Coordinates of C-alpha atoms and ligand atoms in Angstrom, one line a residue:
X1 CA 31.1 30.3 -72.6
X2 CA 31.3 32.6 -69.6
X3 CA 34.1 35.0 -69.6
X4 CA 35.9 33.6 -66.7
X5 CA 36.2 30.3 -68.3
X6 CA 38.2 31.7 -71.8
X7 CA 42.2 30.9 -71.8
X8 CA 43.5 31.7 -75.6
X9 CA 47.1 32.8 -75.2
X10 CA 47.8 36.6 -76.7
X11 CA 48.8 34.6 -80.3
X12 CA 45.7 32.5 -80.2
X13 CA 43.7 35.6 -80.3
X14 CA 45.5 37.4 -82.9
X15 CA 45.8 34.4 -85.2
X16 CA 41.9 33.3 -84.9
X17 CA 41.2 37.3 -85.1
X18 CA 43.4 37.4 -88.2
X19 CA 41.6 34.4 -89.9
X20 CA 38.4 34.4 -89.3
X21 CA 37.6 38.4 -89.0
X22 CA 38.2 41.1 -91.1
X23 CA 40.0 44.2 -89.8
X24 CA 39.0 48.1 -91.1
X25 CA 40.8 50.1 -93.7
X26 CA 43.8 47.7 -94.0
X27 CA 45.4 45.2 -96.4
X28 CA 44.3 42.1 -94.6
X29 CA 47.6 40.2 -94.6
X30 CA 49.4 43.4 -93.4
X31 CA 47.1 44.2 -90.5
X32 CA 48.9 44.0 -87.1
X33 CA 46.2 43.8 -83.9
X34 CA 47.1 44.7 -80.2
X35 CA 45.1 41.8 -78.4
X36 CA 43.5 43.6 -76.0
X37 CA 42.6 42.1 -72.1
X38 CA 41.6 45.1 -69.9
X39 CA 41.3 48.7 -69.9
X40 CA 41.3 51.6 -67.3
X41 CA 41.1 55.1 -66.8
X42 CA 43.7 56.2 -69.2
X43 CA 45.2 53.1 -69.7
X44 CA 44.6 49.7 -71.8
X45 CA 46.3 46.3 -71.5
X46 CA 47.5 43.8 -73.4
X47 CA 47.0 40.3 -73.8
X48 CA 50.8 39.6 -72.4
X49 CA 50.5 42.5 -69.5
X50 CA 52.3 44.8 -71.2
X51 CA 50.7 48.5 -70.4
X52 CA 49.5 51.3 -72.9
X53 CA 48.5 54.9 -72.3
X54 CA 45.7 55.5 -74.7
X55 CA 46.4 58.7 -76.7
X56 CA 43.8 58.3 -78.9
X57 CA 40.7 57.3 -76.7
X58 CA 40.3 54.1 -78.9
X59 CA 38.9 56.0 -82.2
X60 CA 38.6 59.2 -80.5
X61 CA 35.4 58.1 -78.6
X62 CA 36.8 57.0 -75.0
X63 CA 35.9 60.0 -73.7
X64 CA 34.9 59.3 -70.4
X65 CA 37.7 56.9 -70.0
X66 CA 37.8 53.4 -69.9
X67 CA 35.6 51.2 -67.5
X68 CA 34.1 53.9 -65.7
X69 CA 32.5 52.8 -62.9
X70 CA 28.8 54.4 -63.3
X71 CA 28.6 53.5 -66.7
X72 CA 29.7 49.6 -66.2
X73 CA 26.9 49.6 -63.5
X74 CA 24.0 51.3 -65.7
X75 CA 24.8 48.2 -68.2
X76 CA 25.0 45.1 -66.2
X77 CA 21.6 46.6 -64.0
X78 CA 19.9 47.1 -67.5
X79 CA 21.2 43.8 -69.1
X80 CA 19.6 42.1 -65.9
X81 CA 16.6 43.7 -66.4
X82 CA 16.0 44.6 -69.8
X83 CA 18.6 44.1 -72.5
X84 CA 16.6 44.9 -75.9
X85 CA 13.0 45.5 -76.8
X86 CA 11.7 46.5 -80.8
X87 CA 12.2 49.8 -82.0
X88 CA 8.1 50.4 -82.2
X89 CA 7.9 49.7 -78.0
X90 CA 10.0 51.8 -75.7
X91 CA 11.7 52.3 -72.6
X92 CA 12.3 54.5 -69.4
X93 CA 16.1 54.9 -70.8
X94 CA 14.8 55.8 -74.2
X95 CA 12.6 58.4 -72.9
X96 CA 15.0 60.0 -70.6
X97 CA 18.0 59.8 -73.3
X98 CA 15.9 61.6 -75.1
X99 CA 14.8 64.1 -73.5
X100 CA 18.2 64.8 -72.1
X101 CA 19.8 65.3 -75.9
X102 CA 16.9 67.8 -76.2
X103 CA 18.3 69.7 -73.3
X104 CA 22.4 69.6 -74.0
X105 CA 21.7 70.3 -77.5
X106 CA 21.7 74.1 -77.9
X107 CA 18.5 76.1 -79.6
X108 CA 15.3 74.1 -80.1
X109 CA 17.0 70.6 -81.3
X110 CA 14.8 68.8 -79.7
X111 CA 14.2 65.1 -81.1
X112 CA 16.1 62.3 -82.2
X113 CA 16.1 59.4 -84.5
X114 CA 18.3 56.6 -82.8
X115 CA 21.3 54.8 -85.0
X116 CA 23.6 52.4 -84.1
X117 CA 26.4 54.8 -84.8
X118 CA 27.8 57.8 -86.9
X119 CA 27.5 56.4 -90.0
X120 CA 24.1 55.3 -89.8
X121 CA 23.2 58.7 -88.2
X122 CA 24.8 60.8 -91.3
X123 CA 22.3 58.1 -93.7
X124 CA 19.0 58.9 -91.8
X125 CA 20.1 63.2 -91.2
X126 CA 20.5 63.0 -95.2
X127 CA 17.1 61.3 -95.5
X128 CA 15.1 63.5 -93.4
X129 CA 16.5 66.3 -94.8
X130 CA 16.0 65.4 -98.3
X131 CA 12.0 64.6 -97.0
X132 CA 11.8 68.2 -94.9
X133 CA 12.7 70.0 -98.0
X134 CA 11.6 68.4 -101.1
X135 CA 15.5 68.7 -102.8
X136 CA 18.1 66.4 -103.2
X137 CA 21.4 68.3 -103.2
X138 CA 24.1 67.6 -100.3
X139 CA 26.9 69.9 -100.0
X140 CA 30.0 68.2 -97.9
X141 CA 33.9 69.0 -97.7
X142 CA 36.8 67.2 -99.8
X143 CA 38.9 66.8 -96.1
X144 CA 36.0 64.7 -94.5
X145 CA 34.7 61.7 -93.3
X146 CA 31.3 61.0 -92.4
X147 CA 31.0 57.0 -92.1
X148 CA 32.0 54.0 -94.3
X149 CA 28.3 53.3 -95.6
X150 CA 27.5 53.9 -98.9
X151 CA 25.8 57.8 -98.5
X152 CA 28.0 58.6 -95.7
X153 CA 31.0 57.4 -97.8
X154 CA 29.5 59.4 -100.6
X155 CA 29.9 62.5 -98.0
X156 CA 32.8 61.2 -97.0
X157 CA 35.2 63.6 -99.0
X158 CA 39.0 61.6 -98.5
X159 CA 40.5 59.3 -99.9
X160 CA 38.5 56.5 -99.0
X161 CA 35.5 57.8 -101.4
X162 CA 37.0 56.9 -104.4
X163 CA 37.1 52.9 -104.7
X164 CA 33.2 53.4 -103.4
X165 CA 32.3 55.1 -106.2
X166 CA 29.9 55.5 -107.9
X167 CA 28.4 56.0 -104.6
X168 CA 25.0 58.1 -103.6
X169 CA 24.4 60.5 -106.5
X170 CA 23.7 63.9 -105.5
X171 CA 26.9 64.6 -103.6
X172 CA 29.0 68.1 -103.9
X173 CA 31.8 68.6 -102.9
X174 CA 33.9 71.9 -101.7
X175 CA 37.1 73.1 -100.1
X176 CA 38.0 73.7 -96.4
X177 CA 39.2 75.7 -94.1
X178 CA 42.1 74.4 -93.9
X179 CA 44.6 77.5 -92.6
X180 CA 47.9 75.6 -92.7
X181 CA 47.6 74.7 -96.3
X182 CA 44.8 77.0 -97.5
X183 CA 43.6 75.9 -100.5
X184 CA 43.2 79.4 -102.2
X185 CA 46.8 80.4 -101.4
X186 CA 46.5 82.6 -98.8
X187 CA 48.1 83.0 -95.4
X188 CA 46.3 83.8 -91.9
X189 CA 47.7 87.5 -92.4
X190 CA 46.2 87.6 -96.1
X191 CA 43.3 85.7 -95.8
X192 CA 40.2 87.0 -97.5
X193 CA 37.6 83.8 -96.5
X194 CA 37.5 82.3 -99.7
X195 CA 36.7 79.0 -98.1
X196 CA 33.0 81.0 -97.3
X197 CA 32.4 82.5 -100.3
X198 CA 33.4 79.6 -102.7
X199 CA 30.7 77.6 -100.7
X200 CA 28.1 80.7 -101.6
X201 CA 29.2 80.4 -105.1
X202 CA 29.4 76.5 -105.5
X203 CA 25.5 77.0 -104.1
X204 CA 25.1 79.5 -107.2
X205 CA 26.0 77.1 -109.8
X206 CA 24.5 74.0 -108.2
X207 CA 21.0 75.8 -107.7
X208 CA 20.3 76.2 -104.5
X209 CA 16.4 75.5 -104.8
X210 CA 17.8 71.8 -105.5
X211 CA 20.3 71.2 -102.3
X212 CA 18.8 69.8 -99.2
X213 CA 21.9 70.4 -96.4
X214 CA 25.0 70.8 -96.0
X215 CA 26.7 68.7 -93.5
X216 CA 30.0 70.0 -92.3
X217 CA 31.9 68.3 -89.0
X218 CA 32.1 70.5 -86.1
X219 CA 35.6 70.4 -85.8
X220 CA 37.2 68.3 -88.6
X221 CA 38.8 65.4 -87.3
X222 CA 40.3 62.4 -89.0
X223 CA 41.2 64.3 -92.2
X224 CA 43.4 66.8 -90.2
X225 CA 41.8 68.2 -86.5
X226 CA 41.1 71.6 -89.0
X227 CA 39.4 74.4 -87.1
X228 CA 37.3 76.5 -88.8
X229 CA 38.4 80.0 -88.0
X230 CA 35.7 82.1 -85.8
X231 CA 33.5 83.7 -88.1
X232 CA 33.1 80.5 -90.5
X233 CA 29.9 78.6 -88.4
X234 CA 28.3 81.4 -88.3
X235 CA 28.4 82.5 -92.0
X236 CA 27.6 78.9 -93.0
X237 CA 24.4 79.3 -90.7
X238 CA 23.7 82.6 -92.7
X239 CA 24.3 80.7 -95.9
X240 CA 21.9 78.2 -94.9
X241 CA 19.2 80.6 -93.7
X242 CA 19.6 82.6 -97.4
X243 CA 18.8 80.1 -99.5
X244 CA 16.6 77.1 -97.0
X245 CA 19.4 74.7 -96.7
X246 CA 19.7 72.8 -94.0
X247 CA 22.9 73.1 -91.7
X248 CA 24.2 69.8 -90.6
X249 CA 26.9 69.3 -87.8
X250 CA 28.6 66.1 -88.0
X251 CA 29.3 66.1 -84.0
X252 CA 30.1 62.2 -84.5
X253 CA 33.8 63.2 -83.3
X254 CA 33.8 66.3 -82.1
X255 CA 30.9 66.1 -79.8
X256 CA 31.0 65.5 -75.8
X257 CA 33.3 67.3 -74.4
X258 CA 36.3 66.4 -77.0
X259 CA 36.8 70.3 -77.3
X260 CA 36.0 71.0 -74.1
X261 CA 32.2 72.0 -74.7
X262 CA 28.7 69.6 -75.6
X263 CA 29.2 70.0 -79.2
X264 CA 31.9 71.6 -81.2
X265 CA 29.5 74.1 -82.7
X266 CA 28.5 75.5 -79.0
X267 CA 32.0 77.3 -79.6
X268 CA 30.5 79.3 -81.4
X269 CA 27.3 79.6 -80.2
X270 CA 25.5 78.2 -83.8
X271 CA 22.3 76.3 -83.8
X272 CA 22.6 73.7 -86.7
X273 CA 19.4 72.2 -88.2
X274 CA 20.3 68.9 -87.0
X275 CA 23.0 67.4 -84.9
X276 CA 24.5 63.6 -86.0
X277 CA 26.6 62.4 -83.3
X278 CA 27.8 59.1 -81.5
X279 CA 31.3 57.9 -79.9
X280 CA 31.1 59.7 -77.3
X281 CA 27.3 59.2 -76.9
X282 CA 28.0 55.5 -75.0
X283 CA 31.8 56.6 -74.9
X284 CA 32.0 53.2 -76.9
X285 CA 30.8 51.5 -74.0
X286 CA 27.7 49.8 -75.7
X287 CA 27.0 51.2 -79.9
X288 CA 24.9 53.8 -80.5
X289 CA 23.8 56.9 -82.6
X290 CA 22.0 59.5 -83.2
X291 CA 20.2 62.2 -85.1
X292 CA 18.9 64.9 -83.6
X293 CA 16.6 68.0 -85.4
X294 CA 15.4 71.1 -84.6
X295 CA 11.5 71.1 -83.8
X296 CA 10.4 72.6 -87.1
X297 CA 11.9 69.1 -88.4
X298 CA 10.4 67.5 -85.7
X299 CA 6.6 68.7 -86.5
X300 CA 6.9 68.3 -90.2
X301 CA 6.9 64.3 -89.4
X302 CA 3.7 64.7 -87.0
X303 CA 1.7 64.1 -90.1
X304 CA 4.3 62.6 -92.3
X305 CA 6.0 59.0 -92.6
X306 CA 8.7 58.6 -91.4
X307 CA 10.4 56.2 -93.8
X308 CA 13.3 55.4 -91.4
X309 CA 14.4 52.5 -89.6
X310 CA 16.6 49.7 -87.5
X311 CA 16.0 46.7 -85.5
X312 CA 17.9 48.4 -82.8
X313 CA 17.0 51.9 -82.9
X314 CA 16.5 52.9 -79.4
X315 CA 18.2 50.2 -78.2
X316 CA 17.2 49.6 -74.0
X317 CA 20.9 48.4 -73.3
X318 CA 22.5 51.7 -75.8
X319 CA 20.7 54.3 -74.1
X320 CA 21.1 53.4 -70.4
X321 CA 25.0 53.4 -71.1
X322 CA 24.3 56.7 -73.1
X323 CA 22.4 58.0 -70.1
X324 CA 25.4 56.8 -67.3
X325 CA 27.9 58.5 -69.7
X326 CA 26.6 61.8 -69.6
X327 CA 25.7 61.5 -65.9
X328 CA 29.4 61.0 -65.6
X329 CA 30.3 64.3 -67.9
X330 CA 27.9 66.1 -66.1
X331 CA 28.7 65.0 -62.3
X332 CA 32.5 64.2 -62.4
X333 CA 34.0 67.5 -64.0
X334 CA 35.4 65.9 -67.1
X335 CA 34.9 69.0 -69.2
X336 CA 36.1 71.0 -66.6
X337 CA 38.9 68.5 -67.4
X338 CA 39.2 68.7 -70.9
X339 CA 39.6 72.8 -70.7
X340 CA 42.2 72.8 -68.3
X341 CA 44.9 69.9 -69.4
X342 CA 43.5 71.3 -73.0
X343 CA 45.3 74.5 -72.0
X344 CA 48.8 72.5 -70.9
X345 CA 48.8 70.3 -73.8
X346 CA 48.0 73.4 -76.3
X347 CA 51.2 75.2 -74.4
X348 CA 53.1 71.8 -74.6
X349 CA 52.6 71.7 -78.4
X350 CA 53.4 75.3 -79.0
X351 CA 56.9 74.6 -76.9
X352 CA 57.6 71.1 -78.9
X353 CA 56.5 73.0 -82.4
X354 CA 59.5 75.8 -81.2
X355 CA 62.0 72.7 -80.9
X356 CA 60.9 70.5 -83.5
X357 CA 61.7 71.6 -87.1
X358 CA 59.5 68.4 -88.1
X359 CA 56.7 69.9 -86.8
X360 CA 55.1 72.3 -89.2
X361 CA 52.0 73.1 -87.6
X362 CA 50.1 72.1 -84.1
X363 CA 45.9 72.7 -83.8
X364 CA 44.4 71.7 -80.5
X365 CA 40.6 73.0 -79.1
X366 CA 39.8 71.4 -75.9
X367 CA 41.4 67.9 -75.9
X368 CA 41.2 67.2 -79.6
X369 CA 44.7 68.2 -80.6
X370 CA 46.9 67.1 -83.6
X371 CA 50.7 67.8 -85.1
X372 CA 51.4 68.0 -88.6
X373 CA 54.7 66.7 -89.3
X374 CA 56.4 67.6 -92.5
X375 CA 60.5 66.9 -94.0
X376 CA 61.1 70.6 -94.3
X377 CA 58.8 73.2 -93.0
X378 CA 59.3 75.6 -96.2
X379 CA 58.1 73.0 -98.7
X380 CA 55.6 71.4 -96.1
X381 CA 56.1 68.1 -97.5
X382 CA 54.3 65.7 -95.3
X383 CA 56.4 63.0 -93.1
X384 CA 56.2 59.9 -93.1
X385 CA 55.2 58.4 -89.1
X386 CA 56.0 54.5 -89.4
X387 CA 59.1 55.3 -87.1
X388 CA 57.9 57.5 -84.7
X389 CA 54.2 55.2 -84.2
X390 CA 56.8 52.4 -83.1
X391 CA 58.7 54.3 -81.3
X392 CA 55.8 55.5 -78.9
X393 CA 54.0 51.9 -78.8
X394 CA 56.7 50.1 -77.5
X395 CA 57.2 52.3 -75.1
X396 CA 53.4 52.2 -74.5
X397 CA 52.1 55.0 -76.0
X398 CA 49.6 54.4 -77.9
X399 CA 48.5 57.2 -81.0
X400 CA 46.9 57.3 -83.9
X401 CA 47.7 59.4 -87.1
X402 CA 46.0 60.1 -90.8
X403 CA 49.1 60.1 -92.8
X404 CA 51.0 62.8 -91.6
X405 CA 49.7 64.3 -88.7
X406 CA 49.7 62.6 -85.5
X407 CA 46.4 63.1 -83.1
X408 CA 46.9 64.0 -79.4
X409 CA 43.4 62.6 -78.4
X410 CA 43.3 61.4 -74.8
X411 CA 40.9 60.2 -72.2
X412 CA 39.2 63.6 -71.3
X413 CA 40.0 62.1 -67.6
X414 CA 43.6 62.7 -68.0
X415 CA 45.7 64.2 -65.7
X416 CA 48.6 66.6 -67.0
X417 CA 51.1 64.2 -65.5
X418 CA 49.9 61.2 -67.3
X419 CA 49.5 63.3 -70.6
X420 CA 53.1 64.4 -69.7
X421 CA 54.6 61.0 -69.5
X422 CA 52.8 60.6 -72.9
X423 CA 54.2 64.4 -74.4
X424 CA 57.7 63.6 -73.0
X425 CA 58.1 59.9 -75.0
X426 CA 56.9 61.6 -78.0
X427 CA 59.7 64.6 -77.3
X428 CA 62.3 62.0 -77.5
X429 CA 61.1 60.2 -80.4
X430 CA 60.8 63.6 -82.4
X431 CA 64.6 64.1 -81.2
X432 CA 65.8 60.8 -82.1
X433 CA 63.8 59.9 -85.4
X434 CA 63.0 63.5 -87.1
X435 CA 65.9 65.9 -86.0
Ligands
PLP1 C1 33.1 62.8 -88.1 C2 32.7 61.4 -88.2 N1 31.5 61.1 -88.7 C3 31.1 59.8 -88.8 C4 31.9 58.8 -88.4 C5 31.4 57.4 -88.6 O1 31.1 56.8 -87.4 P1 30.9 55.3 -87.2 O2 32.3 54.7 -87.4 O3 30.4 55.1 -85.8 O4 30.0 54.8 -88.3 C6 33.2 59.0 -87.9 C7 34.0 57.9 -87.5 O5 35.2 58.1 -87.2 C8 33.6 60.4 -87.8 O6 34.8 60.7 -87.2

């Protein structure tokens, strides 16, 4: 059926959706759908006409905004001309995607192994590294999320672990940086890094001649938008070097331009072993992963297998999108973008956290931005956001939260006046609902 030629009413759609498919992370009879009929720019519709401003870039991986122009075109020219060949051939848009990754990617990361997405990429960076160095060890955070597959849920440190397990053997897990609620007691004014050392030391008692990597997200997202404070990328990368471990930056969420640079770890100017990244790869256009290593990896496989693998690794159709979307960060001043109305909504959040008593803390780098909302900022008692999320969507603004803290995760096309109108709704339901 050509796309011209479906007519199911907005209930049709959520009612088949609801019985025949299967919705993420949800009770099934509980789940709630928007039906969906077009997107732009900033915006999304739905089925009925109603319009949404998309605070949360989908699942944070919008970047480059919805329908953009270039990147629609690079699909429908490659679909007419070559949709999908096996993984063994190749293509001009597999060659030029990857040489281009070898390029943004800072240091010598310099080739990739294809995925279909994040999850799929965290799987393959935990097999290479566990072939490159002979050990079997992986080292992740508790406030995580790395994919729902079985390893990456096994890295996967939240809450969403535990009903998978037992999951991939081998996993440790250790505390984070998390400032606001530091898990060694400690304020900003008192802190003495113990979210470094007790990594060093949880390496002492695991033996570090038996862990491959450690895989840490550039910029936590999901489990909190925590950012690691300055001196905490580097000392991991010195960690790393101490002992051979590999240094893995999940750059699945915080990658392309989402805090305002290629990857979150170019902050601070770290080269990790290897790079796993998607969302904003395609922008969500068309799936796709990816796993990128440093050439020392690269060379160890010239005269090794390779046991990896996926029908659609490399995928014709993924990688022309892939190549369209960077053209468009590169050539349209999106992370030009993000740094600038990442400045006004960082001010914005400090001036509604001075208003708000139910905000107890705000973090934003770049565009990736979230409030933690709590019942009394002395106890820090987290909030509950079922009131406020309605609140904002039926007045068409559309966020997403992880219990309770609320993401501010547009479009990095935004425009200070639409992520105004977004900032201003959310002022009044913060006024109305958690005075
Ligand atoms: C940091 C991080 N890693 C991995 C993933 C998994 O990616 P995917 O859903 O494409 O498998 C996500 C998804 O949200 C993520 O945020």
């Amino acid at each position: 059926m050509v796309v011209s030629e479906r007519k199911l009413t907005a209930q049709e759609i959520v009612d088949l959706s609801k019985e025949f498919t299967f919705f993420s992370w949800s009770v099934q009879g509980e789940t709630n759908p928007i039906p969906v009929a077009k997107a732009e720019g900033v915006y999304f519709w739905d089925a009925q006409g109603k319009r949404y401003l998309d605070l949360a870039s989908q699942l944070v991986n919008a970047n480059v905004g919805h329908q953009n122009p270039r990147v629609v075109r690079a699909i429908q020219e490659q679909a007419a001309q070559l949709a999908f060949v096996a993984p063994g051939m190749t293509t001009e848009p597999r060659a030029l995607l990857g040489r281009k990754l070898s390029e943004i990617t800072p240091g010598d990361l310099k080739k990739t192994f294809f995925t279909l997405g994040g999850a799929e990429a965290n799987e393959n960076a935990i097999k290479i590294a566990r072939f490159y160095t002979g050990r079997h060890k992986i080292l992740a955070r508790y406030r995580s999320y790395h994919g729902a597959t079985h390893g990456a849920m096994a890295l996967t440190g939240d809450y969403r672990r535990l009903p998978a397990e037992p999951a991939m053997p081998g996993v440790v897990h250790v505390l984070d940086p998390y400032c606001y609620r530091c898990p060694f007691g400690w304020t900003r004014q008192t802190c003495h890094r113990e979210c470094i050392s007790h990594v060093e030391e949880v390496i002492q008692h695991e033996g570090p001649d038996q862990i491959a990597a450690i895989i840490l997200e550039g910029v936590t997202g999901t489990n909190g938008l925590i950012i690691p404070p300055d001196d905490y990328w580097p000392r991991m990368r010195e960690i790393c070097d101490k002992y051979g471990i590999l240094l893995i930056s999940d750059e699945v969420m915080s990658g392309w331009g989402r805090t305002g640079t290629w990857f979150a770890v170019d902050n601070w100017g770290v080269v990790p072993d290897i790079i796993t990244t998607a969302k904003g790869l395609t922008s969500g256009y068309v799936p796709l992963g990816a796993v990128i290593v440093r050439e020392k990896i690269a060379r160890f496989f010239d005269d090794k297998y390779l046991y990896a693998g996926l029908t659609y690794s490399g995928h014709a159709l993924a990688c022309a999108a892939a190549l369209a979307t960077i053209e468009a960060y590169e050539q349209e001043g999106i992370f030009e973008n993000a740094r600038k109305v990442g400045a006004y909504l960082g001010r914005r959040l400090e001036e509604l956290k001075s208003r708000h008593p139910a905000i107890g803390d705000v973090r934003y780098i770049g565009l990736f931005s979230a409030l933690e909302l709590v019942k009394d900022r002395a106890s820090k008692e987290p909030a509950d956001l079922g009131a406020l999320r309605k609140f904002l969507l039926e007045r068409g603004v559309y966020v997403f939260n992880f219990r309770n803290i609320l993401f501010v995760v547009p479009p990095l096309i935004i425009s200070e006046e639409q992520l105004e109108s977004g900032l201003t709704l959310l002022d009044e339901g913060l006024a109305e609902l958690m005075p």
